[in-house]
Amino acid sequence: MVGYLKLCLKEDRVLDVARLQLLAELRRYGTMGAVALAMSYSTSAVSQQLGKLEIEAGVALFERAGRGLRLTPAGERLADEADAVVEALERAESVLAVTPDDAGEVRLGVVPTLMWTAVPQLRTLLAAEHPSIRLSVSTFEPEEGVSRLLARRLDIMVTDEYRGLPRKRQSGLRREPLMRDAVTATLPRGVPADVDPRELDWVFEAQGSEAERWALSICREHGVEPNVRFYTPDLALQRHLVLSGLAAAFLPSVMRSDGDEYLPVPGFPSDLERQLYAAVRPGSGERGAVRATVSALRATLNRLFT
């Protein structure tokens, strides 16, 4: 629907909503190449469509800024309107849907941790309570998943935020809290409980990630310059390294299994946590199937881990 609607202007000019969306993405990403990657277009197609939008608008909408582009004042105002228009259209599609309120496809993105810990139970719950929902699930790191959500290639992205290191808020998204997830600085199996933390080897998430920066800050706040031997976003692998006695890690509660024995790193705080939340676009987030899936996610996570 979005790609076909056009907004009428004076003198019989029209603005194509799909091109308006590209303008909003250009403001978000800064280059046509990045927009093309996010939207699964070619760079030449993005350039061509934005050029047509400038002709439709009758004013310059963007200009060179170093290696990237920036929007002109007119482009900024139009991008603001573009976000509002697409959001309104998604709401309208929800209202006009001919299927039952909780029916339809929902494209869910999750951080890898949750694929094997929560998704099976989520699917079981949805099948019992909302059998008309067709759920598809993919794993992404938070930044990529949010990018796909903004590009309308996902309906929900489940991601996290560590206490003391808030993520940058993305315009055009709404966050739905799911659960607070306790995080423990955990000793490798077999290491004495009174070990000096400065002597430990560590595993952190991917270099440059929010989680890696958070873990580094916690260590330094407690006088430890960590000897990081492993980097991986796979928390299941982090847990394996802990249980194999190879590295200390910051393990969230969703990675703990019955029967696992963990010891906390001495001197580290016991009240660390992250917030899990579902990010949705405000317009599509009103769809009954999306609302039902977010509610089922919250129920599943809290049943399993709190």
Short mmCIF file of C-alpha atoms in Angstrom, two decimals:
data_model
loop_
_atom_site.label_atom_id
_atom_site.label_comp_id
_atom_site.label_asym_id
_atom_site.label_seq_id
_atom_site.Cartn_x
_atom_site.Cartn_y
_atom_site.Cartn_z
CA MET A 1 0.00 0.00 0.00
CA VAL A 2 2.70 2.50 1.00
CA GLY A 3 4.54 2.20 -2.29
CA TYR A 4 1.52 3.16 -4.39
CA LEU A 5 0.02 6.08 -2.49
CA LYS A 6 0.85 9.57 -3.69
CA LEU A 7 0.27 12.87 -1.94
CA CYS A 8 -1.22 15.64 -4.03
CA LEU A 9 0.41 19.08 -4.04
CA LYS A 10 -0.49 22.33 -5.70
CA GLU A 11 -0.35 22.59 -9.48
CA ASP A 12 -1.08 18.90 -9.92
CA ARG A 13 2.29 17.86 -8.49
CA VAL A 14 2.42 14.68 -6.38
CA LEU A 15 4.89 13.18 -3.92
CA ASP A 16 5.42 9.43 -4.05
CA VAL A 17 5.33 8.00 -0.53
CA ALA A 18 7.92 5.31 -1.28
CA ARG A 19 10.34 8.08 -2.29
CA LEU A 20 9.46 10.01 0.85
CA GLN A 21 10.44 6.95 2.84
CA LEU A 22 13.83 6.88 1.09
CA LEU A 23 14.36 10.53 2.08
CA ALA A 24 13.69 9.66 5.72
CA GLU A 25 16.17 6.77 5.45
CA LEU A 26 18.76 9.08 3.91
CA ARG A 27 18.53 11.30 6.97
CA ARG A 28 18.94 8.23 9.18
CA TYR A 29 21.92 6.65 7.36
CA GLY A 30 23.69 9.57 5.70
CA THR A 31 24.65 7.96 2.38
CA MET A 32 22.76 6.50 -0.54
CA GLY A 33 24.82 3.33 -0.31
CA ALA A 34 23.76 2.78 3.30
CA VAL A 35 20.13 3.42 2.39
CA ALA A 36 20.40 0.94 -0.48
CA LEU A 37 21.82 -1.72 1.85
CA ALA A 38 19.13 -1.16 4.47
CA MET A 39 16.27 -1.17 1.97
CA SER A 40 17.61 -3.94 -0.32
CA TYR A 41 17.81 -1.60 -3.33
CA SER A 42 20.72 -0.77 -5.59
CA THR A 43 22.50 2.52 -4.94
CA SER A 44 21.63 3.72 -8.43
CA ALA A 45 17.93 3.01 -7.78
CA VAL A 46 18.01 5.02 -4.54
CA SER A 47 19.76 7.90 -6.32
CA GLN A 48 17.25 7.83 -9.17
CA GLN A 49 14.22 7.77 -6.87
CA LEU A 50 15.52 10.59 -4.67
CA GLY A 51 16.27 12.63 -7.78
CA LYS A 52 12.67 12.17 -8.89
CA LEU A 53 11.48 13.22 -5.43
CA GLU A 54 13.41 16.51 -5.75
CA ILE A 55 11.73 17.13 -9.09
CA GLU A 56 8.32 16.39 -7.55
CA ALA A 57 9.01 18.68 -4.60
CA GLY A 58 10.48 21.47 -6.73
CA VAL A 59 13.22 22.27 -4.18
CA ALA A 60 16.65 20.92 -3.24
CA LEU A 61 16.26 18.27 -0.56
CA PHE A 62 19.86 17.22 0.15
CA GLU A 63 23.44 18.34 -0.43
CA ARG A 64 26.97 16.98 -0.18
CA ALA A 65 28.60 16.89 3.26
CA GLY A 66 32.07 15.33 3.05
CA ARG A 67 31.66 11.74 1.88
CA GLY A 68 27.99 11.68 2.77
CA LEU A 69 24.86 13.73 2.28
CA ARG A 70 22.85 15.97 4.54
CA LEU A 71 19.33 17.18 4.15
CA THR A 72 18.58 20.81 3.41
CA PRO A 73 16.12 22.61 5.72
CA ALA A 74 13.37 21.77 3.24
CA GLY A 75 14.54 18.15 3.16
CA GLU A 76 14.48 17.97 6.97
CA ARG A 77 10.92 19.24 7.11
CA LEU A 78 9.84 16.83 4.39
CA ALA A 79 11.57 13.90 6.13
CA ASP A 80 9.65 14.73 9.32
CA GLU A 81 6.42 14.59 7.35
CA ALA A 82 7.51 11.38 5.63
CA ASP A 83 7.88 9.57 8.95
CA ALA A 84 4.45 10.78 10.03
CA VAL A 85 2.85 9.78 6.71
CA VAL A 86 4.26 6.24 6.69
CA GLU A 87 3.29 5.76 10.34
CA ALA A 88 -0.27 6.91 9.55
CA LEU A 89 -0.45 4.56 6.56
CA GLU A 90 0.65 1.59 8.66
CA ARG A 91 -2.05 2.45 11.20
CA ALA A 92 -4.60 2.70 8.40
CA GLU A 93 -3.57 -0.71 7.08
CA SER A 94 -4.15 -2.14 10.57
CA VAL A 95 -7.62 -0.59 10.77
CA LEU A 96 -8.62 -1.72 7.28
CA ALA A 97 -7.28 -5.28 7.57
CA VAL A 98 -9.87 -7.79 6.40
CA THR A 99 -8.36 -10.61 8.48
CA PRO A 100 -9.24 -11.13 12.17
CA ASP A 101 -7.56 -8.71 14.55
CA ASP A 102 -4.92 -11.21 15.75
CA ALA A 103 -4.26 -12.88 12.37
CA GLY A 104 -1.49 -12.44 9.83
CA GLU A 105 2.26 -12.73 9.46
CA VAL A 106 4.59 -11.33 12.11
CA ARG A 107 8.30 -11.06 11.32
CA LEU A 108 10.20 -11.25 14.58
CA GLY A 109 13.89 -10.49 15.09
CA VAL A 110 15.66 -11.62 18.27
CA VAL A 111 19.14 -11.46 19.69
CA PRO A 112 20.77 -14.91 19.29
CA THR A 113 20.43 -15.73 23.01
CA LEU A 114 16.68 -15.97 22.78
CA MET A 115 16.43 -18.19 19.71
CA TRP A 116 17.04 -21.39 21.66
CA THR A 117 15.96 -20.28 25.15
CA ALA A 118 12.60 -18.61 24.52
CA VAL A 119 11.43 -18.97 20.91
CA PRO A 120 10.24 -22.61 21.21
CA GLN A 121 8.00 -21.73 24.16
CA LEU A 122 6.83 -18.57 22.40
CA ARG A 123 5.71 -20.55 19.37
CA THR A 124 3.86 -23.01 21.60
CA LEU A 125 2.04 -20.18 23.39
CA LEU A 126 1.06 -18.44 20.15
CA ALA A 127 -0.16 -21.70 18.61
CA ALA A 128 -2.44 -22.24 21.59
CA GLU A 129 -3.75 -18.70 22.05
CA HIS A 130 -3.41 -17.08 18.60
CA PRO A 131 -3.32 -19.85 15.98
CA SER A 132 -3.96 -17.39 13.13
CA ILE A 133 -0.59 -15.67 13.64
CA ARG A 134 2.11 -16.85 11.22
CA LEU A 135 5.37 -16.22 13.05
CA SER A 136 8.75 -16.11 11.32
CA VAL A 137 11.88 -15.61 13.45
CA SER A 138 15.41 -14.47 12.55
CA THR A 139 18.43 -13.69 14.72
CA PHE A 140 20.30 -10.40 14.49
CA GLU A 141 22.65 -8.38 16.59
CA PRO A 142 20.77 -5.37 18.01
CA GLU A 143 22.07 -2.74 15.60
CA GLU A 144 21.33 -4.78 12.48
CA GLY A 145 17.92 -5.83 13.74
CA VAL A 146 16.90 -2.26 14.49
CA SER A 147 18.09 -1.22 11.04
CA ARG A 148 15.90 -3.91 9.46
CA LEU A 149 12.96 -2.84 11.61
CA LEU A 150 13.32 0.77 10.46
CA ALA A 151 13.51 -0.46 6.87
CA ARG A 152 10.21 -2.33 7.42
CA ARG A 153 11.78 -5.74 6.92
CA LEU A 154 10.83 -6.77 10.46
CA ASP A 155 7.72 -6.11 12.55
CA ILE A 156 9.34 -6.59 15.97
CA MET A 157 12.97 -6.59 17.12
CA VAL A 158 13.75 -7.92 20.59
CA THR A 159 16.94 -6.36 21.85
CA ASP A 160 18.60 -5.29 25.10
CA GLU A 161 19.98 -2.32 26.99
CA TYR A 162 22.46 -2.54 29.83
CA ARG A 163 21.95 -0.49 32.97
CA GLY A 164 24.20 2.55 32.89
CA LEU A 165 24.68 2.42 29.12
CA PRO A 166 21.44 3.50 27.44
CA ARG A 167 21.12 2.92 23.73
CA LYS A 168 20.51 5.85 21.46
CA ARG A 169 16.78 6.28 20.92
CA GLN A 170 15.77 5.81 17.29
CA SER A 171 13.15 8.12 15.86
CA GLY A 172 10.28 6.20 14.31
CA LEU A 173 10.36 3.38 16.88
CA ARG A 174 8.51 2.62 20.10
CA ARG A 175 9.95 0.43 22.85
CA GLU A 176 7.85 -2.10 24.76
CA PRO A 177 9.54 -3.34 28.00
CA LEU A 178 9.62 -7.14 28.29
CA MET A 179 11.67 -8.06 31.37
CA ARG A 180 14.61 -7.11 33.54
CA ASP A 181 17.36 -9.68 33.15
CA ALA A 182 19.90 -10.06 35.98
CA VAL A 183 23.54 -10.22 34.84
CA THR A 184 26.30 -11.83 36.92
CA ALA A 185 30.06 -11.49 36.58
CA THR A 186 30.77 -15.22 36.63
CA LEU A 187 34.00 -17.06 37.44
CA PRO A 188 35.27 -19.86 35.20
CA ARG A 189 34.44 -23.29 36.59
CA GLY A 190 37.20 -24.62 38.86
CA VAL A 191 38.66 -21.22 39.75
CA PRO A 192 38.83 -20.50 43.52
CA ALA A 193 36.12 -18.17 44.80
CA ASP A 194 38.73 -15.81 46.32
CA VAL A 195 40.75 -15.37 43.11
CA ASP A 196 42.13 -11.93 42.31
CA PRO A 197 39.89 -10.68 39.41
CA ARG A 198 42.93 -9.08 37.79
CA GLU A 199 44.33 -12.57 37.13
CA LEU A 200 41.30 -13.81 35.19
CA ASP A 201 40.90 -14.36 31.48
CA TRP A 202 37.60 -12.99 30.13
CA VAL A 203 35.19 -13.42 27.25
CA PHE A 204 33.34 -10.32 26.05
CA GLU A 205 30.81 -9.70 23.33
CA ALA A 206 31.92 -8.42 19.91
CA GLN A 207 34.52 -5.65 19.91
CA GLY A 208 32.89 -2.25 19.56
CA SER A 209 29.47 -3.48 20.67
CA GLU A 210 27.40 -1.80 23.39
CA ALA A 211 27.73 -4.92 25.55
CA GLU A 212 31.53 -4.96 25.20
CA ARG A 213 31.77 -1.30 26.22
CA TRP A 214 29.49 -1.93 29.18
CA ALA A 215 31.53 -4.94 30.41
CA LEU A 216 34.78 -3.00 30.04
CA SER A 217 33.38 -0.08 32.05
CA ILE A 218 32.20 -2.39 34.87
CA CYS A 219 35.63 -4.01 35.12
CA ARG A 220 37.46 -0.68 35.16
CA GLU A 221 35.08 0.76 37.75
CA HIS A 222 36.24 -2.06 40.03
CA GLY A 223 39.95 -1.67 39.41
CA VAL A 224 40.32 -4.43 36.83
CA GLU A 225 41.88 -3.99 33.41
CA PRO A 226 40.47 -7.20 31.93
CA ASN A 227 42.59 -9.67 30.03
CA VAL A 228 40.09 -10.41 27.25
CA ARG A 229 41.00 -13.65 25.47
CA PHE A 230 37.76 -14.22 23.59
CA TYR A 231 35.23 -12.02 21.80
CA THR A 232 31.88 -13.46 20.71
CA PRO A 233 28.27 -12.23 20.58
CA ASP A 234 27.16 -15.83 21.12
CA LEU A 235 26.21 -16.02 24.80
CA ALA A 236 25.82 -19.78 24.56
CA LEU A 237 29.51 -19.95 23.64
CA GLN A 238 30.34 -17.60 26.51
CA ARG A 239 28.52 -19.94 28.89
CA HIS A 240 30.45 -22.89 27.44
CA LEU A 241 33.77 -21.09 28.06
CA VAL A 242 32.73 -20.42 31.67
CA LEU A 243 31.71 -24.04 32.26
CA SER A 244 34.93 -25.24 30.59
CA GLY A 245 37.01 -23.17 33.00
CA LEU A 246 38.48 -21.01 30.25
CA ALA A 247 37.08 -17.53 30.89
CA ALA A 248 35.03 -15.32 33.15
CA ALA A 249 31.96 -13.71 31.60
CA PHE A 250 29.01 -11.45 32.28
CA LEU A 251 26.20 -14.00 32.00
CA PRO A 252 22.54 -12.95 31.94
CA SER A 253 19.93 -15.06 33.68
CA VAL A 254 18.47 -16.23 30.35
CA MET A 255 21.70 -18.20 29.79
CA ARG A 256 21.49 -20.14 33.04
CA SER A 257 20.26 -23.73 33.05
CA ASP A 258 19.11 -25.85 35.99
CA GLY A 259 22.08 -27.68 37.44
CA ASP A 260 24.68 -25.14 36.34
CA GLU A 261 26.97 -24.09 39.17
CA TYR A 262 28.34 -20.55 39.03
CA LEU A 263 30.47 -18.47 41.36
CA PRO A 264 30.45 -14.67 41.17
CA VAL A 265 33.64 -12.75 40.52
CA PRO A 266 34.70 -11.42 43.96
CA GLY A 267 34.24 -7.70 44.48
CA PHE A 268 31.89 -7.21 41.54
CA PRO A 269 28.34 -5.91 42.16
CA SER A 270 25.47 -8.37 42.48
CA ASP A 271 22.78 -6.05 41.09
CA LEU A 272 23.90 -5.80 37.45
CA GLU A 273 21.12 -6.09 34.89
CA ARG A 274 19.95 -5.43 31.39
CA GLN A 275 16.49 -4.58 30.11
CA LEU A 276 15.00 -6.67 27.33
CA TYR A 277 12.49 -4.85 25.20
CA ALA A 278 10.57 -5.19 21.96
CA ALA A 279 11.05 -2.38 19.44
CA VAL A 280 8.17 -1.75 17.03
CA ARG A 281 7.21 0.98 14.61
CA PRO A 282 4.32 3.01 16.10
CA GLY A 283 2.06 2.42 13.10
CA SER A 284 2.53 -1.32 12.57
CA GLY A 285 2.76 -1.82 16.33
CA GLU A 286 -1.00 -1.23 16.46
CA ARG A 287 -1.69 -4.39 14.45
CA GLY A 288 -3.49 -6.94 16.56
CA ALA A 289 -1.06 -9.71 15.57
CA VAL A 290 1.93 -7.59 16.56
CA ARG A 291 0.36 -6.61 19.89
CA ALA A 292 -0.47 -10.26 20.62
CA THR A 293 3.08 -11.37 19.80
CA VAL A 294 4.64 -8.74 22.06
CA SER A 295 2.30 -9.78 24.88
CA ALA A 296 3.19 -13.45 24.35
CA LEU A 297 6.89 -12.58 24.35
CA ARG A 298 6.55 -10.81 27.68
CA ALA A 299 4.62 -13.71 29.20
CA THR A 300 7.11 -16.29 27.88
CA LEU A 301 10.20 -14.48 29.14
CA ASN A 302 8.78 -13.77 32.57
CA ARG A 303 7.54 -17.36 32.92
CA LEU A 304 10.95 -18.75 32.05
CA PHE A 305 13.34 -16.37 33.77
CA THR A 306 11.70 -14.50 36.65
#
